[in-house]
Amino acid sequence: MDLSTKIAGDSLIVKLRGELDMHTVPQFKEKIVEKMEKSNLKNLILNFKGVKFIDSSGLGAILGRYRYLKKRGGKVALVNLKPQVKKVFTLAGLLKIMQEYDDEGQALEDVNKGGYNLE
């Protein structure tokens, strides 16, 4: 798993490459939590363009961030889900609580202005 981050407004944008599974989740959580708490960010935009596989531990890590940010009034947005990754999110029911976007810019615009409301 390789990830790069940038801050835009009060959002952290994370570009992921590789697999998000039980072997890479600790690195994912460590980097994301550290960046978000250090800068007191309230939104998370995950760009999955380079991800071809995610397992239940990856979903659990993302759901954990969702729960944490929701309590703080923040959002998690998903960008560029490949069909096989989108299927996992759909089966897990996460697309009912997190918005999917084709474009990182649109995701950023939505979450920074108060965002989507799926619930």
Tab-separated table of N, CA, C and O in Angstrom:
chain	number	residue	atom	x	y	z
A	1	MET	N	0.850	-1.171	0.000
A	1	MET	CA	0.000	0.000	0.000
A	1	MET	C	0.895	1.233	0.000
A	1	MET	O	1.787	1.366	0.823
A	2	ASP	N	0.605	2.085	-0.929
A	2	ASP	CA	1.287	3.368	-0.999
A	2	ASP	C	0.200	4.428	-0.932
A	2	ASP	O	-0.845	4.283	-1.577
A	3	LEU	N	0.421	5.447	-0.126
A	3	LEU	CA	-0.572	6.512	-0.077
A	3	LEU	C	0.109	7.858	0.016
A	3	LEU	O	1.173	8.000	0.589
A	4	SER	N	-0.533	8.826	-0.621
A	4	SER	CA	-0.062	10.206	-0.542
A	4	SER	C	-1.216	11.052	-0.039
A	4	SER	O	-2.381	10.745	-0.288
A	5	THR	N	-0.870	12.108	0.682
A	5	THR	CA	-1.908	12.944	1.279
A	5	THR	C	-1.676	14.404	0.956
A	5	THR	O	-0.547	14.830	0.711
A	6	LYS	N	-2.771	15.148	0.955
A	6	LYS	CA	-2.694	16.602	0.888
A	6	LYS	C	-3.891	17.170	1.624
A	6	LYS	O	-4.944	16.530	1.735
A	7	ILE	N	-3.715	18.363	2.129
A	7	ILE	CA	-4.773	19.029	2.879
A	7	ILE	C	-5.376	20.119	1.997
A	7	ILE	O	-4.649	20.886	1.364
A	8	ALA	N	-6.693	20.170	1.958
A	8	ALA	CA	-7.419	21.196	1.213
A	8	ALA	C	-8.569	21.662	2.107
A	8	ALA	O	-9.489	20.895	2.381
A	9	GLY	N	-8.494	22.892	2.569
A	9	GLY	CA	-9.505	23.382	3.502
A	9	GLY	C	-9.418	22.585	4.783
A	9	GLY	O	-8.335	22.388	5.336
A	10	ASP	N	-10.545	22.070	5.251
A	10	ASP	CA	-10.499	21.218	6.437
A	10	ASP	C	-10.702	19.749	6.068
A	10	ASP	O	-11.269	18.967	6.817
A	11	SER	N	-10.194	19.398	4.880
A	11	SER	CA	-10.284	18.024	4.381
A	11	SER	C	-8.895	17.446	4.130
A	11	SER	O	-7.994	18.156	3.682
A	12	LEU	N	-8.778	16.161	4.394
A	12	LEU	CA	-7.576	15.421	4.029
A	12	LEU	C	-7.912	14.588	2.810
A	12	LEU	O	-8.877	13.810	2.825
A	13	ILE	N	-7.148	14.765	1.743
A	13	ILE	CA	-7.318	13.971	0.529
A	13	ILE	C	-6.216	12.918	0.520
A	13	ILE	O	-5.036	13.242	0.648
A	14	VAL	N	-6.621	11.660	0.380
A	14	VAL	CA	-5.670	10.547	0.395
A	14	VAL	C	-5.783	9.786	-0.921
A	14	VAL	O	-6.867	9.320	-1.280
A	15	LYS	N	-4.673	9.697	-1.638
A	15	LYS	CA	-4.610	8.886	-2.856
A	15	LYS	C	-3.973	7.560	-2.493
A	15	LYS	O	-2.851	7.514	-1.991
A	16	LEU	N	-4.712	6.494	-2.738
A	16	LEU	CA	-4.279	5.150	-2.372
A	16	LEU	C	-3.831	4.371	-3.609
A	16	LEU	O	-4.443	4.486	-4.668
A	17	ARG	N	-2.785	3.552	-3.419
A	17	ARG	CA	-2.328	2.663	-4.484
A	17	ARG	C	-1.964	1.322	-3.861
A	17	ARG	O	-1.309	1.283	-2.821
A	18	GLY	N	-2.391	0.263	-4.501
A	18	GLY	CA	-2.089	-1.071	-3.999
A	18	GLY	C	-3.335	-1.717	-3.417
A	18	GLY	O	-4.441	-1.482	-3.887
A	19	GLU	N	-3.126	-2.531	-2.399
A	19	GLU	CA	-4.228	-3.241	-1.763
A	19	GLU	C	-4.448	-2.706	-0.352
A	19	GLU	O	-3.490	-2.418	0.359
A	20	LEU	N	-5.702	-2.583	0.026
A	20	LEU	CA	-6.048	-2.177	1.388
A	20	LEU	C	-6.591	-3.416	2.084
A	20	LEU	O	-7.761	-3.769	1.947
A	21	ASP	N	-5.692	-4.102	2.786
A	21	ASP	CA	-6.047	-5.373	3.428
A	21	ASP	C	-5.428	-5.448	4.812
A	21	ASP	O	-4.846	-4.483	5.297
A	22	MET	N	-5.542	-6.610	5.440
A	22	MET	CA	-5.085	-6.750	6.817
A	22	MET	C	-3.596	-6.444	6.985
A	22	MET	O	-3.160	-6.069	8.065
A	23	HIS	N	-2.822	-6.553	5.932
A	23	HIS	CA	-1.392	-6.276	6.014
A	23	HIS	C	-1.083	-4.782	5.915
A	23	HIS	O	-0.059	-4.330	6.420
A	24	THR	N	-1.937	-4.025	5.258
A	24	THR	CA	-1.662	-2.602	5.021
A	24	THR	C	-2.515	-1.664	5.863
A	24	THR	O	-2.219	-0.473	5.937
A	25	VAL	N	-3.558	-2.174	6.505
A	25	VAL	CA	-4.438	-1.330	7.312
A	25	VAL	C	-3.704	-0.607	8.443
A	25	VAL	O	-3.957	0.580	8.665
A	26	PRO	N	-2.781	-1.255	9.164
A	26	PRO	CA	-2.093	-0.506	10.230
A	26	PRO	C	-1.376	0.745	9.707
A	26	PRO	O	-1.467	1.816	10.331
A	27	GLN	N	-0.708	0.646	8.582
A	27	GLN	CA	-0.032	1.805	7.980
A	27	GLN	C	-1.061	2.860	7.566
A	27	GLN	O	-0.879	4.051	7.814
A	28	PHE	N	-2.155	2.427	6.951
A	28	PHE	CA	-3.232	3.318	6.528
A	28	PHE	C	-3.772	4.094	7.726
A	28	PHE	O	-3.848	5.314	7.710
A	29	LYS	N	-4.131	3.381	8.789
A	29	LYS	CA	-4.710	4.024	9.973
A	29	LYS	C	-3.718	4.978	10.633
A	29	LYS	O	-4.087	6.090	10.995
A	30	GLU	N	-2.484	4.549	10.758
A	30	GLU	CA	-1.476	5.382	11.407
A	30	GLU	C	-1.296	6.715	10.675
A	30	GLU	O	-1.332	7.781	11.291
A	31	LYS	N	-1.141	6.659	9.364
A	31	LYS	CA	-0.907	7.885	8.602
A	31	LYS	C	-2.129	8.798	8.583
A	31	LYS	O	-2.015	10.006	8.708
A	32	ILE	N	-3.298	8.217	8.414
A	32	ILE	CA	-4.515	9.026	8.320
A	32	ILE	C	-4.843	9.670	9.666
A	32	ILE	O	-5.122	10.867	9.737
A	33	VAL	N	-4.829	8.888	10.718
A	33	VAL	CA	-5.166	9.422	12.045
A	33	VAL	C	-4.172	10.512	12.432
A	33	VAL	O	-4.560	11.588	12.897
A	34	GLU	N	-2.889	10.254	12.213
A	34	GLU	CA	-1.859	11.236	12.558
A	34	GLU	C	-2.075	12.556	11.823
A	34	GLU	O	-2.084	13.624	12.428
A	35	LYS	N	-2.290	12.491	10.512
A	35	LYS	CA	-2.483	13.712	9.711
A	35	LYS	C	-3.749	14.453	10.119
A	35	LYS	O	-3.759	15.669	10.234
A	36	MET	N	-4.837	13.715	10.312
A	36	MET	CA	-6.118	14.356	10.613
A	36	MET	C	-6.109	15.013	11.990
A	36	MET	O	-6.596	16.120	12.156
A	37	GLU	N	-5.547	14.344	12.960
A	37	GLU	CA	-5.569	14.890	14.316
A	37	GLU	C	-4.545	16.008	14.485
A	37	GLU	O	-4.804	16.973	15.195
A	38	LYS	N	-3.414	15.886	13.822
A	38	LYS	CA	-2.387	16.928	13.894
A	38	LYS	C	-2.909	18.252	13.336
A	38	LYS	O	-2.642	19.320	13.866
A	39	SER	N	-3.687	18.173	12.263
A	39	SER	CA	-4.191	19.382	11.608
A	39	SER	C	-5.646	19.679	11.953
A	39	SER	O	-6.236	20.595	11.399
A	40	ASN	N	-6.256	18.856	12.829
A	40	ASN	CA	-7.644	19.035	13.254
A	40	ASN	C	-8.604	19.120	12.061
A	40	ASN	O	-9.433	20.032	11.970
A	41	LEU	N	-8.487	18.165	11.149
A	41	LEU	CA	-9.322	18.129	9.944
A	41	LEU	C	-10.625	17.401	10.222
A	41	LEU	O	-10.672	16.499	11.048
A	42	LYS	N	-11.678	17.784	9.501
A	42	LYS	CA	-12.961	17.146	9.778
A	42	LYS	C	-13.507	16.296	8.634
A	42	LYS	O	-14.468	15.576	8.832
A	43	ASN	N	-12.920	16.372	7.441
A	43	ASN	CA	-13.400	15.573	6.313
A	43	ASN	C	-12.272	14.720	5.746
A	43	ASN	O	-11.108	15.114	5.778
A	44	LEU	N	-12.650	13.576	5.194
A	44	LEU	CA	-11.693	12.657	4.596
A	44	LEU	C	-12.171	12.277	3.201
A	44	LEU	O	-13.304	11.824	3.037
A	45	ILE	N	-11.320	12.496	2.218
A	45	ILE	CA	-11.620	12.106	0.840
A	45	ILE	C	-10.621	11.032	0.452
A	45	ILE	O	-9.408	11.268	0.460
A	46	LEU	N	-11.132	9.850	0.148
A	46	LEU	CA	-10.286	8.721	-0.212
A	46	LEU	C	-10.381	8.466	-1.714
A	46	LEU	O	-11.453	8.142	-2.211
A	47	ASN	N	-9.265	8.622	-2.402
A	47	ASN	CA	-9.213	8.385	-3.843
A	47	ASN	C	-8.663	6.989	-4.080
A	47	ASN	O	-7.488	6.713	-3.841
A	48	PHE	N	-9.518	6.108	-4.577
A	48	PHE	CA	-9.197	4.693	-4.777
A	48	PHE	C	-8.728	4.371	-6.195
A	48	PHE	O	-8.720	3.209	-6.579
A	49	LYS	N	-8.333	5.369	-6.960
A	49	LYS	CA	-7.965	5.136	-8.355
A	49	LYS	C	-6.929	4.018	-8.507
A	49	LYS	O	-7.001	3.225	-9.431
A	50	GLY	N	-5.980	3.917	-7.589
A	50	GLY	CA	-4.926	2.908	-7.689
A	50	GLY	C	-5.170	1.655	-6.870
A	50	GLY	O	-4.261	0.859	-6.665
A	51	VAL	N	-6.404	1.458	-6.393
A	51	VAL	CA	-6.709	0.299	-5.540
A	51	VAL	C	-7.536	-0.719	-6.321
A	51	VAL	O	-8.581	-0.400	-6.856
A	52	LYS	N	-7.045	-1.951	-6.329
A	52	LYS	CA	-7.749	-3.021	-7.024
A	52	LYS	C	-8.374	-4.035	-6.078
A	52	LYS	O	-9.147	-4.871	-6.486
A	53	PHE	N	-8.000	-3.941	-4.792
A	53	PHE	CA	-8.503	-4.921	-3.826
A	53	PHE	C	-8.640	-4.281	-2.455
A	53	PHE	O	-7.777	-3.531	-2.013
A	54	ILE	N	-9.745	-4.607	-1.787
A	54	ILE	CA	-9.956	-4.202	-0.391
A	54	ILE	C	-10.644	-5.360	0.309
A	54	ILE	O	-11.517	-6.020	-0.268
A	55	ASP	N	-10.233	-5.641	1.541
A	55	ASP	CA	-10.881	-6.702	2.301
A	55	ASP	C	-11.643	-6.111	3.487
A	55	ASP	O	-11.730	-4.894	3.634
A	56	SER	N	-12.170	-6.982	4.332
A	56	SER	CA	-13.000	-6.519	5.444
A	56	SER	C	-12.227	-5.659	6.439
A	56	SER	O	-12.796	-4.746	7.039
A	57	SER	N	-10.939	-5.907	6.605
A	57	SER	CA	-10.169	-5.069	7.528
A	57	SER	C	-10.004	-3.662	6.954
A	57	SER	O	-10.018	-2.678	7.700
A	58	GLY	N	-9.884	-3.557	5.640
A	58	GLY	CA	-9.839	-2.246	4.988
A	58	GLY	C	-11.151	-1.504	5.162
A	58	GLY	O	-11.171	-0.310	5.473
A	59	LEU	N	-12.252	-2.213	4.960
A	59	LEU	CA	-13.568	-1.605	5.166
A	59	LEU	C	-13.733	-1.165	6.617
A	59	LEU	O	-14.273	-0.093	6.892
A	60	GLY	N	-13.260	-2.001	7.541
A	60	GLY	CA	-13.365	-1.665	8.956
A	60	GLY	C	-12.595	-0.404	9.313
A	60	GLY	O	-13.067	0.424	10.100
A	61	ALA	N	-11.417	-0.236	8.720
A	61	ALA	CA	-10.611	0.963	8.976
A	61	ALA	C	-11.323	2.209	8.464
A	61	ALA	O	-11.339	3.255	9.128
A	62	ILE	N	-11.928	2.106	7.290
A	62	ILE	CA	-12.653	3.239	6.714
A	62	ILE	C	-13.906	3.535	7.533
A	62	ILE	O	-14.217	4.694	7.819
A	63	LEU	N	-14.614	2.501	7.947
A	63	LEU	CA	-15.803	2.688	8.775
A	63	LEU	C	-15.444	3.334	10.116
A	63	LEU	O	-16.172	4.188	10.621
A	64	GLY	N	-14.308	2.962	10.665
A	64	GLY	CA	-13.847	3.581	11.906
A	64	GLY	C	-13.617	5.074	11.743
A	64	GLY	O	-13.997	5.878	12.597
A	65	ARG	N	-13.008	5.466	10.642
A	65	ARG	CA	-12.794	6.897	10.362
A	65	ARG	C	-14.132	7.593	10.158
A	65	ARG	O	-14.336	8.711	10.600
A	66	TYR	N	-15.053	6.931	9.470
A	66	TYR	CA	-16.387	7.496	9.247
A	66	TYR	C	-17.063	7.793	10.588
A	66	TYR	O	-17.586	8.886	10.796
A	67	ARG	N	-17.056	6.822	11.483
A	67	ARG	CA	-17.714	7.000	12.789
A	67	ARG	C	-17.073	8.138	13.581
A	67	ARG	O	-17.766	8.948	14.190
A	68	TYR	N	-15.751	8.180	13.572
A	68	TYR	CA	-15.030	9.226	14.289
A	68	TYR	C	-15.378	10.602	13.718
A	68	TYR	O	-15.672	11.533	14.457
A	69	LEU	N	-15.349	10.721	12.390
A	69	LEU	CA	-15.611	12.021	11.759
A	69	LEU	C	-17.074	12.429	11.867
A	69	LEU	O	-17.385	13.611	11.998
A	70	LYS	N	-17.965	11.479	11.820
A	70	LYS	CA	-19.391	11.792	11.935
A	70	LYS	C	-19.683	12.445	13.283
A	70	LYS	O	-20.445	13.408	13.363
A	71	LYS	N	-19.053	11.959	14.342
A	71	LYS	CA	-19.240	12.547	15.673
A	71	LYS	C	-18.759	13.990	15.716
A	71	LYS	O	-19.244	14.782	16.508
A	72	ARG	N	-17.814	14.325	14.850
A	72	ARG	CA	-17.254	15.683	14.800
A	72	ARG	C	-17.921	16.540	13.721
A	72	ARG	O	-17.474	17.632	13.434
A	73	GLY	N	-18.965	16.009	13.086
A	73	GLY	CA	-19.666	16.753	12.051
A	73	GLY	C	-19.007	16.678	10.692
A	73	GLY	O	-19.310	17.470	9.807
A	74	GLY	N	-18.115	15.714	10.503
A	74	GLY	CA	-17.388	15.578	9.243
A	74	GLY	C	-17.948	14.493	8.337
A	74	GLY	O	-18.920	13.813	8.682
A	75	LYS	N	-17.310	14.355	7.191
A	75	LYS	CA	-17.760	13.413	6.161
A	75	LYS	C	-16.586	12.590	5.638
A	75	LYS	O	-15.437	13.013	5.695
A	76	VAL	N	-16.917	11.435	5.071
A	76	VAL	CA	-15.971	10.623	4.314
A	76	VAL	C	-16.540	10.493	2.908
A	76	VAL	O	-17.700	10.125	2.734
A	77	ALA	N	-15.727	10.836	1.916
A	77	ALA	CA	-16.130	10.712	0.512
A	77	ALA	C	-15.202	9.726	-0.183
A	77	ALA	O	-14.007	9.670	0.114
A	78	LEU	N	-15.763	8.961	-1.096
A	78	LEU	CA	-15.015	7.944	-1.841
A	78	LEU	C	-14.933	8.364	-3.300
A	78	LEU	O	-15.943	8.731	-3.898
A	79	VAL	N	-13.742	8.274	-3.885
A	79	VAL	CA	-13.525	8.731	-5.254
A	79	VAL	C	-12.882	7.603	-6.070
A	79	VAL	O	-12.010	6.890	-5.577
A	80	ASN	N	-13.322	7.478	-7.311
A	80	ASN	CA	-12.711	6.560	-8.285
A	80	ASN	C	-12.713	5.098	-7.846
A	80	ASN	O	-11.691	4.418	-7.917
A	81	LEU	N	-13.860	4.610	-7.423
A	81	LEU	CA	-13.956	3.198	-7.052
A	81	LEU	C	-13.981	2.331	-8.308
A	81	LEU	O	-14.855	2.492	-9.162
A	82	LYS	N	-13.039	1.426	-8.421
A	82	LYS	CA	-13.045	0.461	-9.514
A	82	LYS	C	-14.205	-0.510	-9.284
A	82	LYS	O	-14.639	-0.699	-8.143
A	83	PRO	N	-14.739	-1.124	-10.349
A	83	PRO	CA	-15.923	-1.988	-10.195
A	83	PRO	C	-15.789	-3.049	-9.103
A	83	PRO	O	-16.718	-3.250	-8.324
A	84	GLN	N	-14.651	-3.729	-9.032
A	84	GLN	CA	-14.503	-4.788	-8.031
A	84	GLN	C	-14.440	-4.227	-6.610
A	84	GLN	O	-14.925	-4.849	-5.665
A	85	VAL	N	-13.889	-3.035	-6.439
A	85	VAL	CA	-13.843	-2.397	-5.123
A	85	VAL	C	-15.221	-1.835	-4.772
A	85	VAL	O	-15.692	-1.965	-3.637
A	86	LYS	N	-15.888	-1.249	-5.747
A	86	LYS	CA	-17.235	-0.718	-5.518
A	86	LYS	C	-18.187	-1.830	-5.083
A	86	LYS	O	-19.035	-1.622	-4.215
A	87	LYS	N	-18.028	-2.999	-5.657
A	87	LYS	CA	-18.886	-4.128	-5.302
A	87	LYS	C	-18.744	-4.474	-3.820
A	87	LYS	O	-19.728	-4.726	-3.132
A	88	VAL	N	-17.524	-4.450	-3.305
A	88	VAL	CA	-17.282	-4.742	-1.890
A	88	VAL	C	-17.951	-3.678	-1.015
A	88	VAL	O	-18.606	-4.007	-0.016
A	89	PHE	N	-17.808	-2.396	-1.378
A	89	PHE	CA	-18.450	-1.315	-0.629
A	89	PHE	C	-19.976	-1.461	-0.671
A	89	PHE	O	-20.650	-1.243	0.332
A	90	THR	N	-20.507	-1.824	-1.820
A	90	THR	CA	-21.948	-1.988	-1.979
A	90	THR	C	-22.463	-3.135	-1.117
A	90	THR	O	-23.458	-2.987	-0.390
A	91	LEU	N	-21.798	-4.286	-1.190
A	91	LEU	CA	-22.222	-5.448	-0.408
A	91	LEU	C	-22.151	-5.179	1.095
A	91	LEU	O	-22.978	-5.678	1.856
A	92	ALA	N	-21.182	-4.383	1.510
A	92	ALA	CA	-21.036	-4.048	2.929
A	92	ALA	C	-22.017	-2.957	3.365
A	92	ALA	O	-22.149	-2.680	4.548
A	93	GLY	N	-22.700	-2.333	2.414
A	93	GLY	CA	-23.671	-1.288	2.741
A	93	GLY	C	-23.062	0.078	2.988
A	93	GLY	O	-23.752	1.000	3.419
A	94	LEU	N	-21.779	0.248	2.712
A	94	LEU	CA	-21.127	1.518	3.009
A	94	LEU	C	-21.504	2.638	2.043
A	94	LEU	O	-21.386	3.816	2.394
A	95	LEU	N	-21.973	2.295	0.862
A	95	LEU	CA	-22.391	3.351	-0.068
A	95	LEU	C	-23.726	3.963	0.330
A	95	LEU	O	-24.168	4.939	-0.265
A	96	LYS	N	-24.337	3.417	1.374
A	96	LYS	CA	-25.554	4.024	1.916
A	96	LYS	C	-25.223	5.145	2.898
A	96	LYS	O	-26.076	5.971	3.198
A	97	ILE	N	-23.977	5.155	3.402
A	97	ILE	CA	-23.594	6.176	4.378
A	97	ILE	C	-22.446	7.066	3.892
A	97	ILE	O	-22.171	8.095	4.503
A	98	MET	N	-21.772	6.657	2.825
A	98	MET	CA	-20.675	7.442	2.258
A	98	MET	C	-20.965	7.700	0.786
A	98	MET	O	-21.399	6.803	0.077
A	99	GLN	N	-20.709	8.908	0.348
A	99	GLN	CA	-20.981	9.292	-1.036
A	99	GLN	C	-19.801	8.906	-1.933
A	99	GLN	O	-18.653	9.080	-1.557
A	100	GLU	N	-20.131	8.421	-3.106
A	100	GLU	CA	-19.118	8.080	-4.113
A	100	GLU	C	-19.075	9.173	-5.174
A	100	GLU	O	-20.111	9.698	-5.577
A	101	TYR	N	-17.876	9.506	-5.621
A	101	TYR	CA	-17.663	10.515	-6.658
A	101	TYR	C	-16.712	9.972	-7.723
A	101	TYR	O	-15.844	9.149	-7.425
A	102	ASP	N	-16.876	10.475	-8.940
A	102	ASP	CA	-15.935	10.168	-10.015
A	102	ASP	C	-14.789	11.160	-10.022
A	102	ASP	O	-13.736	10.897	-10.597
A	103	ASP	N	-15.007	12.310	-9.383
A	103	ASP	CA	-14.064	13.417	-9.469
A	103	ASP	C	-13.691	13.911	-8.066
A	103	ASP	O	-14.573	14.225	-7.260
A	104	GLU	N	-12.411	14.000	-7.800
A	104	GLU	CA	-11.907	14.463	-6.506
A	104	GLU	C	-12.340	15.906	-6.214
A	104	GLU	O	-12.677	16.246	-5.085
A	105	GLY	N	-12.340	16.741	-7.233
A	105	GLY	CA	-12.726	18.138	-7.069
A	105	GLY	C	-14.167	18.283	-6.612
A	105	GLY	O	-14.477	19.109	-5.744
A	106	GLN	N	-15.060	17.495	-7.183
A	106	GLN	CA	-16.469	17.545	-6.786
A	106	GLN	C	-16.657	17.048	-5.358
A	106	GLN	O	-17.427	17.616	-4.584
A	107	ALA	N	-15.933	16.008	-4.996
A	107	ALA	CA	-16.001	15.492	-3.628
A	107	ALA	C	-15.549	16.559	-2.640
A	107	ALA	O	-16.208	16.801	-1.627
A	108	LEU	N	-14.454	17.215	-2.947
A	108	LEU	CA	-13.922	18.263	-2.079
A	108	LEU	C	-14.917	19.413	-1.942
A	108	LEU	O	-15.177	19.898	-0.843
A	109	GLU	N	-15.492	19.814	-3.052
A	109	GLU	CA	-16.474	20.911	-3.032
A	109	GLU	C	-17.664	20.544	-2.153
A	109	GLU	O	-18.109	21.345	-1.329
A	110	ASP	N	-18.182	19.334	-2.316
A	110	ASP	CA	-19.350	18.906	-1.540
A	110	ASP	C	-19.063	18.828	-0.039
A	110	ASP	O	-19.847	19.329	0.765
A	111	VAL	N	-17.961	18.194	0.344
A	111	VAL	CA	-17.710	18.043	1.779
A	111	VAL	C	-17.340	19.365	2.437
A	111	VAL	O	-17.702	19.596	3.595
A	112	ASN	N	-16.665	20.245	1.726
A	112	ASN	CA	-16.280	21.524	2.319
A	112	ASN	C	-17.456	22.495	2.481
A	112	ASN	O	-17.423	23.367	3.335
A	113	LYS	N	-18.509	22.303	1.700
A	113	LYS	CA	-19.664	23.188	1.849
A	113	LYS	C	-20.771	22.565	2.705
A	113	LYS	O	-21.882	23.046	2.733
A	114	GLY	N	-20.434	21.487	3.399
A	114	GLY	CA	-21.437	20.857	4.252
A	114	GLY	C	-21.869	19.518	3.720
A	114	GLY	O	-22.471	18.728	4.412
A	115	GLY	N	-21.560	19.290	2.467
A	115	GLY	CA	-21.628	17.980	1.876
A	115	GLY	C	-22.961	17.338	1.639
A	115	GLY	O	-24.013	17.909	1.831
A	116	TYR	N	-22.826	16.136	1.233
A	116	TYR	CA	-23.939	15.254	0.920
A	116	TYR	C	-24.640	14.849	2.210
A	116	TYR	O	-24.102	14.970	3.296
A	117	ASN	N	-25.834	14.315	2.090
A	117	ASN	CA	-26.558	13.828	3.246
A	117	ASN	C	-27.302	12.566	2.834
A	117	ASN	O	-28.398	12.624	2.309
A	118	LEU	N	-26.691	11.418	3.076
A	118	LEU	CA	-27.294	10.157	2.679
A	118	LEU	C	-28.230	9.589	3.734
A	118	LEU	O	-29.073	8.779	3.436
A	119	GLU	N	-28.016	9.974	4.974
A	119	GLU	CA	-28.807	9.361	6.053
A	119	GLU	C	-30.084	10.103	6.315
A	119	GLU	O	-30.220	11.249	6.182
